[in-house]
């Protein structure tokens, strides 16, 4: 580990931590305090670092005047469905790549991963006509499918690397005990793979929850709009920019992800670092 | 209980042939150990018997019934793995009952069989624990218990003790010996530890490069190895080998440091002699039947002393095993006494031409 015995080292270390912390958390702090400031205070030339008068007006308007509830439900449906489908597909594909030997295994895997190498804007250009021709443009299944296209390769790869570390002897033992391949997977391998599976679910969920570009492009109807484009179009449009409302709404919509992360962070960290040391 | 017959068993992984025709019959209730260097195919052979890998060619029968295409669980075979391979998310009881549950055994029966096996293996206090809460020896016993509850016809062990520390290994070895007596089931045991093989097995199969070198009782292998490989593999410290440089006028063999008397009636031209460290003695320089050399190093084990002797005019070293504590002067000219009766003679091909004739064997 680092030796922090000298005073200069301690000082440099402390200052660096502060800087990094400031860089990471100041925007969040700003979002929080701005959401509580009255409009007059928000547009002052000299900004205040603590709200002079705390007001809940922005939150009130978010829940009463905007369509936020609808956007949240839409996002929950789309993100939940794409994360669930993505995880199920990745679990089986990853296991197959990791534990079975068949011709074409490696080319197929490389082919899948190569989808990752294109910028996702580029993928969107080719996805658009495909979705159009299947009549899936401006539909939730269409959006869910396109999220899966993007998130599946990484999800498969994450689970593949985890499953390669499941000892073969464990699978052999179950086979000698008389379990079928699927049975082994469902009763032995999956139960010990909960952390990485949860990680992959969260990863896929976050990817679609945070998306702006795909949803903005592929969804036109107001009633199917998700939170990303929903917020943007409600609070920041050509005619006005309601920063207080935007901040309050942003806080409200980040909450589900933050809460999910807090509950599942133990799994998440386990999953990300799984196999790092033996 | 079952008799296992293997004939012409071959196994290839792609272009690599790992087993090159194995013929072996294991009798009902017999304990057979497979030994051999790493990569000799002993674990592969065990996996074929278990049914985890497919046999490329040859036939395998249990009690006369061909089982080449029978899945593992239907063969009535249970295997204990080197890494124990316990299911980490299941309790000890669930681990032991898993196979029975898959087979659709009624719950009451699973419970009574698991309880019985746990009692035999002294695991009863741990039935509700998870494997990670157990010590190495306890995990090993759970792995054995998982095999026992299935009441298999044949037990397979794949280096079951190699993950345990030395003291525990001795305990478990005794436990397995006891199990062998109690159950009387046919058992096949893979190990690289020849002490395990020698002490446990009724017969040992020595494998090398995918072929059987020799099958025999532990003492047969020790006293009458059929070739140089088996001679060098069985016994610790390993047998000393000396190349023959020629024959003297009175037909004795010329080796580094002197001459040794060879047995009469050799059928082939001898190329090498072998003699075990325990059949050598240190003596004075020039004594009859002795080779000239100097002790260069000694190892003291308490019960034994190993002296490493550099033979005169050669880089060949002999290991001499001396009983008990021995203070041996280093770098003094000495002689190494070679008992002509204890010499093994090998042809250039490695085949054994003559083996040691210990007094015990002569009497029999």
XYZ file of C-alpha atoms in Angstrom, chain B:
364
model
C -20.481 -54.149 -5.069
C -19.397 -54.809 -8.559
C -16.767 -56.092 -10.879
C -15.384 -53.608 -13.369
C -13.914 -54.684 -16.688
C -12.073 -52.365 -19.041
C -10.846 -53.603 -22.384
C -8.932 -51.609 -24.955
C -10.022 -48.274 -23.475
C -8.808 -45.317 -25.519
C -9.439 -41.624 -25.060
C -8.484 -38.808 -27.419
C -8.933 -35.082 -26.970
C -8.828 -33.826 -30.553
C -5.640 -35.166 -32.110
C -4.053 -35.979 -28.750
C -4.447 -39.541 -27.556
C -4.361 -39.513 -23.775
C -5.172 -43.173 -23.102
C -3.701 -45.714 -25.478
C -5.557 -48.935 -24.817
C -6.149 -49.812 -21.167
C -7.047 -53.371 -20.164
C -7.941 -53.849 -16.546
C -10.257 -55.943 -14.421
C -11.143 -54.768 -10.943
C -12.651 -57.559 -8.878
C -15.691 -57.182 -6.684
C -14.696 -55.522 -3.395
C -11.173 -54.827 -4.530
C -9.329 -51.574 -3.738
C -7.264 -50.513 -6.741
C -5.026 -47.441 -6.868
C -3.975 -45.670 -10.056
C -0.578 -44.035 -9.774
C 1.666 -42.315 -12.268
C 3.315 -38.992 -13.010
C 1.261 -35.877 -13.844
C -0.368 -36.164 -17.241
C -0.137 -39.965 -17.381
C -3.905 -40.212 -17.832
C -4.883 -41.574 -14.405
C -7.487 -38.873 -13.738
C -8.796 -39.145 -17.300
C -9.277 -42.884 -16.836
C -11.198 -42.231 -13.624
C -13.449 -39.699 -15.386
C -14.184 -42.258 -18.096
C -15.123 -44.846 -15.498
C -17.381 -42.307 -13.797
C -18.971 -41.407 -17.117
C -18.030 -37.719 -17.082
C -16.167 -38.065 -20.385
C -16.972 -40.268 -23.326
C -14.846 -43.289 -24.122
C -13.289 -42.895 -27.595
C -12.789 -46.620 -28.160
C -12.924 -49.804 -26.139
C -15.440 -51.358 -23.813
C -16.329 -50.864 -20.214
C -18.554 -53.252 -18.321
C -19.852 -53.334 -14.757
C -20.932 -56.799 -13.616
C -20.852 -57.914 -17.229
C -23.163 -55.159 -18.437
C -21.760 -52.787 -21.061
C -21.980 -49.225 -19.712
C -20.132 -47.150 -22.346
C -23.249 -45.076 -23.041
C -24.860 -45.173 -19.611
C -24.957 -41.754 -17.889
C -22.970 -41.362 -14.640
C -25.819 -41.587 -12.152
C -27.183 -44.777 -13.768
C -23.839 -46.577 -13.484
C -24.136 -46.820 -9.722
C -20.818 -45.067 -9.300
C -20.002 -42.279 -6.860
C -16.946 -40.078 -7.108
C -15.076 -38.038 -4.518
C -13.345 -35.069 -6.109
C -9.973 -33.574 -5.314
C -11.416 -30.141 -4.527
C -14.360 -31.789 -2.682
C -16.699 -29.915 -5.081
C -19.283 -29.306 -2.371
C -22.263 -27.194 -3.395
C -21.465 -23.957 -1.557
C -25.052 -22.747 -1.183
C -26.369 -25.991 0.301
C -26.058 -27.236 3.863
C -24.129 -30.403 4.630
C -27.372 -32.374 4.751
C -28.543 -30.956 1.411
C -25.162 -31.679 -0.154
C -25.329 -35.276 0.956
C -28.947 -35.701 -0.068
C -28.739 -34.003 -3.479
C -28.263 -37.171 -5.527
C -31.051 -38.977 -3.698
C -33.383 -36.016 -4.195
C -32.634 -36.075 -7.926
C -33.344 -39.784 -8.011
C -36.759 -39.156 -6.462
C -36.054 -40.977 -3.200
C -38.765 -40.357 -0.561
C -37.910 -37.594 1.933
C -37.933 -39.852 4.989
C -35.491 -42.227 3.393
C -33.168 -39.397 2.323
C -33.210 -38.134 5.881
C -32.432 -41.506 7.436
C -29.656 -42.282 4.964
C -28.057 -38.856 5.395
C -28.269 -39.152 9.184
C -26.715 -42.606 9.079
C -23.825 -41.492 6.834
C -23.287 -38.414 9.012
C -23.104 -40.615 12.093
C -20.528 -42.909 10.499
C -18.411 -39.943 9.419
C -18.949 -38.060 12.720
C -20.602 -35.187 10.890
C -23.864 -35.169 12.870
C -23.213 -31.816 14.614
C -22.602 -30.091 11.298
C -25.576 -31.192 9.190
C -27.091 -27.714 9.016
C -23.811 -25.893 8.308
C -22.678 -24.569 4.956
C -19.417 -25.934 3.500
C -17.591 -22.635 4.081
C -18.154 -23.032 7.827
C -16.286 -26.346 7.880
C -12.595 -27.193 8.180
C -10.727 -28.946 5.373
C -11.017 -32.364 6.983
C -14.745 -31.924 7.625
C -15.321 -30.848 4.018
C -13.486 -33.941 2.875
C -15.727 -36.087 5.041
C -18.826 -34.403 3.595
C -17.532 -35.184 0.104
C -17.108 -38.823 1.123
C -20.501 -38.769 2.822
C -22.099 -37.531 -0.367
C -20.728 -40.623 -2.071
C -21.689 -43.016 0.734
C -25.394 -42.066 0.933
C -25.845 -43.153 -2.651
C -24.752 -46.675 -1.698
C -22.846 -46.976 -4.986
C -21.553 -50.176 -6.555
C -18.157 -48.589 -7.108
C -16.422 -45.705 -5.312
C -14.033 -43.469 -7.221
C -11.565 -41.189 -5.460
C -9.650 -38.531 -7.382
C -6.660 -37.543 -5.237
C -8.992 -37.010 -2.291
C -6.318 -36.176 0.260
C -4.036 -33.882 -1.710
C -5.631 -30.681 -0.379
C -5.160 -31.642 3.263
C -2.181 -30.942 5.494
C 0.152 -33.796 6.391
C -1.322 -34.717 9.792
C -4.898 -34.664 8.552
C -3.898 -36.699 5.514
C -2.725 -39.554 7.742
C -6.003 -39.426 9.719
C -8.090 -39.481 6.564
C -6.000 -42.284 5.112
C -6.820 -44.393 8.139
C -10.456 -43.371 7.830
C -10.567 -44.495 4.205
C -8.882 -47.780 5.118
C -11.563 -48.300 7.764
C -14.272 -47.452 5.247
C -12.836 -49.992 2.838
C -13.098 -52.707 5.504
C -16.586 -51.650 6.649
C -18.238 -51.206 3.274
C -16.424 -53.809 1.229
C -17.355 -51.895 -1.905
C -15.173 -51.888 -4.998
C -12.976 -48.797 -4.833
C -10.709 -47.062 -7.311
C -8.336 -44.481 -5.997
C -6.193 -42.054 -7.996
C -3.190 -40.598 -6.248
C 0.282 -39.305 -6.904
C 1.260 -40.142 -3.340
C 2.726 -43.620 -3.395
C 2.448 -44.025 0.362
C -1.337 -43.734 0.008
C -1.277 -46.233 -2.828
C 1.023 -48.686 -1.040
C -0.886 -48.585 2.249
C -4.464 -48.613 0.948
C -4.508 -50.618 -2.248
C -4.933 -54.324 -2.815
C -3.486 -53.771 -6.264
C -1.753 -50.801 -7.851
C -1.951 -49.831 -11.519
C 1.105 -47.868 -12.634
C 0.275 -45.661 -15.602
C 2.683 -43.768 -17.802
C 1.946 -41.764 -20.948
C -1.501 -43.288 -21.369
C -0.421 -46.912 -20.976
C -0.401 -49.411 -18.146
C 3.184 -50.136 -17.156
C 2.392 -52.730 -14.510
C -0.459 -54.019 -12.391
C 0.307 -55.764 -9.144
C 0.185 -55.803 -5.385
C 2.202 -53.080 -3.656
C 5.011 -55.476 -2.740
C 5.107 -57.033 -6.206
C 5.691 -53.593 -7.666
C 8.339 -52.849 -5.097
C 10.199 -56.127 -5.404
C 9.593 -57.135 -9.007
C 9.127 -54.048 -11.165
C 8.763 -55.109 -14.787
C 10.727 -52.152 -16.112
C 12.890 -49.196 -15.234
C 9.904 -46.823 -15.079
C 8.053 -48.768 -12.403
C 11.291 -49.401 -10.538
C 11.975 -45.669 -10.407
C 8.408 -44.677 -9.643
C 7.718 -46.956 -6.682
C 9.860 -46.397 -3.616
C 11.078 -43.315 -1.816
C 13.759 -42.109 -2.058
C 13.717 -43.475 -5.565
C 15.890 -46.336 -6.809
C 19.489 -45.513 -7.791
C 20.351 -46.286 -11.399
C 23.889 -46.889 -12.642
C 24.818 -47.297 -16.302
C 26.905 -50.363 -17.139
C 30.126 -49.380 -18.860
C 31.024 -52.939 -19.790
C 31.802 -56.374 -18.405
C 35.026 -57.450 -16.710
C 36.805 -60.703 -17.424
C 34.841 -62.538 -14.702
C 31.483 -61.252 -16.112
C 31.015 -58.641 -13.390
C 29.447 -55.329 -14.464
C 31.684 -52.274 -14.596
C 30.005 -49.156 -13.201
C 31.203 -45.836 -11.818
C 33.321 -46.480 -8.742
C 33.963 -50.179 -9.308
C 32.371 -53.494 -10.236
C 29.176 -55.268 -9.221
C 28.393 -58.948 -9.501
C 25.464 -59.523 -11.843
C 22.928 -62.355 -11.531
C 23.551 -65.343 -13.774
C 21.330 -66.315 -16.702
C 20.457 -62.891 -18.079
C 18.492 -63.302 -21.310
C 19.506 -59.997 -22.813
C 22.523 -57.721 -22.752
C 22.197 -55.639 -19.566
C 22.478 -51.827 -19.900
C 21.797 -50.524 -16.465
C 21.524 -51.681 -12.886
C 19.245 -50.345 -10.187
C 19.474 -50.601 -6.439
C 17.250 -49.116 -3.792
C 18.731 -46.708 -1.209
C 17.646 -49.017 1.608
C 19.705 -51.876 0.149
C 23.008 -50.001 0.263
C 25.407 -49.692 3.180
C 28.387 -47.480 3.851
C 31.595 -49.424 4.391
C 35.358 -48.944 4.235
C 37.036 -48.215 0.941
C 38.027 -51.424 -0.885
C 35.637 -53.789 0.958
C 34.283 -56.676 -1.155
C 31.234 -55.843 -3.350
C 31.704 -52.144 -2.786
C 31.950 -49.042 -4.975
C 34.379 -46.236 -4.240
C 33.054 -42.743 -3.512
C 32.714 -39.857 -1.094
C 29.735 -38.666 0.906
C 29.007 -35.139 -0.303
C 25.806 -34.393 1.573
C 23.591 -35.869 4.285
C 19.959 -35.348 5.137
C 18.820 -36.115 8.681
C 15.195 -37.119 9.046
C 15.501 -38.412 12.587
C 14.257 -41.889 11.796
C 16.582 -42.154 8.820
C 19.654 -40.532 7.398
C 20.105 -40.132 3.651
C 23.717 -39.992 2.521
C 24.470 -38.731 -0.989
C 27.567 -40.417 -2.345
C 29.516 -39.160 -5.348
C 31.095 -42.171 -7.039
C 34.714 -42.078 -7.974
C 35.517 -40.746 -11.424
C 31.934 -39.936 -12.287
C 29.187 -37.459 -11.685
C 26.823 -40.307 -10.718
C 25.326 -39.957 -7.247
C 23.987 -42.719 -5.067
C 21.493 -42.165 -2.283
C 22.090 -44.444 0.691
C 19.419 -44.809 3.318
C 20.794 -45.434 6.786
C 18.534 -46.319 9.683
C 18.415 -43.883 12.585
C 20.759 -41.015 13.377
C 24.122 -41.383 11.695
C 27.022 -39.009 11.882
C 28.710 -39.475 8.520
C 32.051 -37.822 7.778
C 31.839 -35.832 4.576
C 34.347 -35.950 1.749
C 36.228 -38.929 3.224
C 36.969 -41.781 0.825
C 34.550 -44.583 1.644
C 32.976 -47.605 0.038
C 29.308 -48.313 -0.689
C 28.373 -51.930 -0.194
C 26.102 -53.299 -2.897
C 24.315 -56.542 -2.017
C 24.389 -58.567 -5.269
C 21.070 -60.182 -4.320
C 19.337 -56.844 -4.211
C 20.341 -55.658 -7.667
C 17.802 -54.997 -10.402
C 19.096 -55.306 -13.953
C 17.603 -53.535 -16.930
C 18.053 -53.908 -20.685
C 18.577 -50.908 -22.954
C 14.829 -50.973 -23.679
C 14.140 -50.472 -19.979
C 12.705 -53.961 -19.510
C 13.683 -55.689 -16.289
C 16.071 -58.645 -16.732
C 16.468 -59.518 -13.074
C 14.961 -58.295 -9.844
C 16.029 -58.225 -6.237
C 15.756 -61.501 -4.327
C 15.162 -60.583 -0.724
C 15.456 -63.409 1.795
C 11.736 -63.217 2.576
C 10.846 -63.941 -1.015
C 13.347 -66.793 -1.296
C 11.850 -68.496 1.713
C 8.357 -68.290 0.227
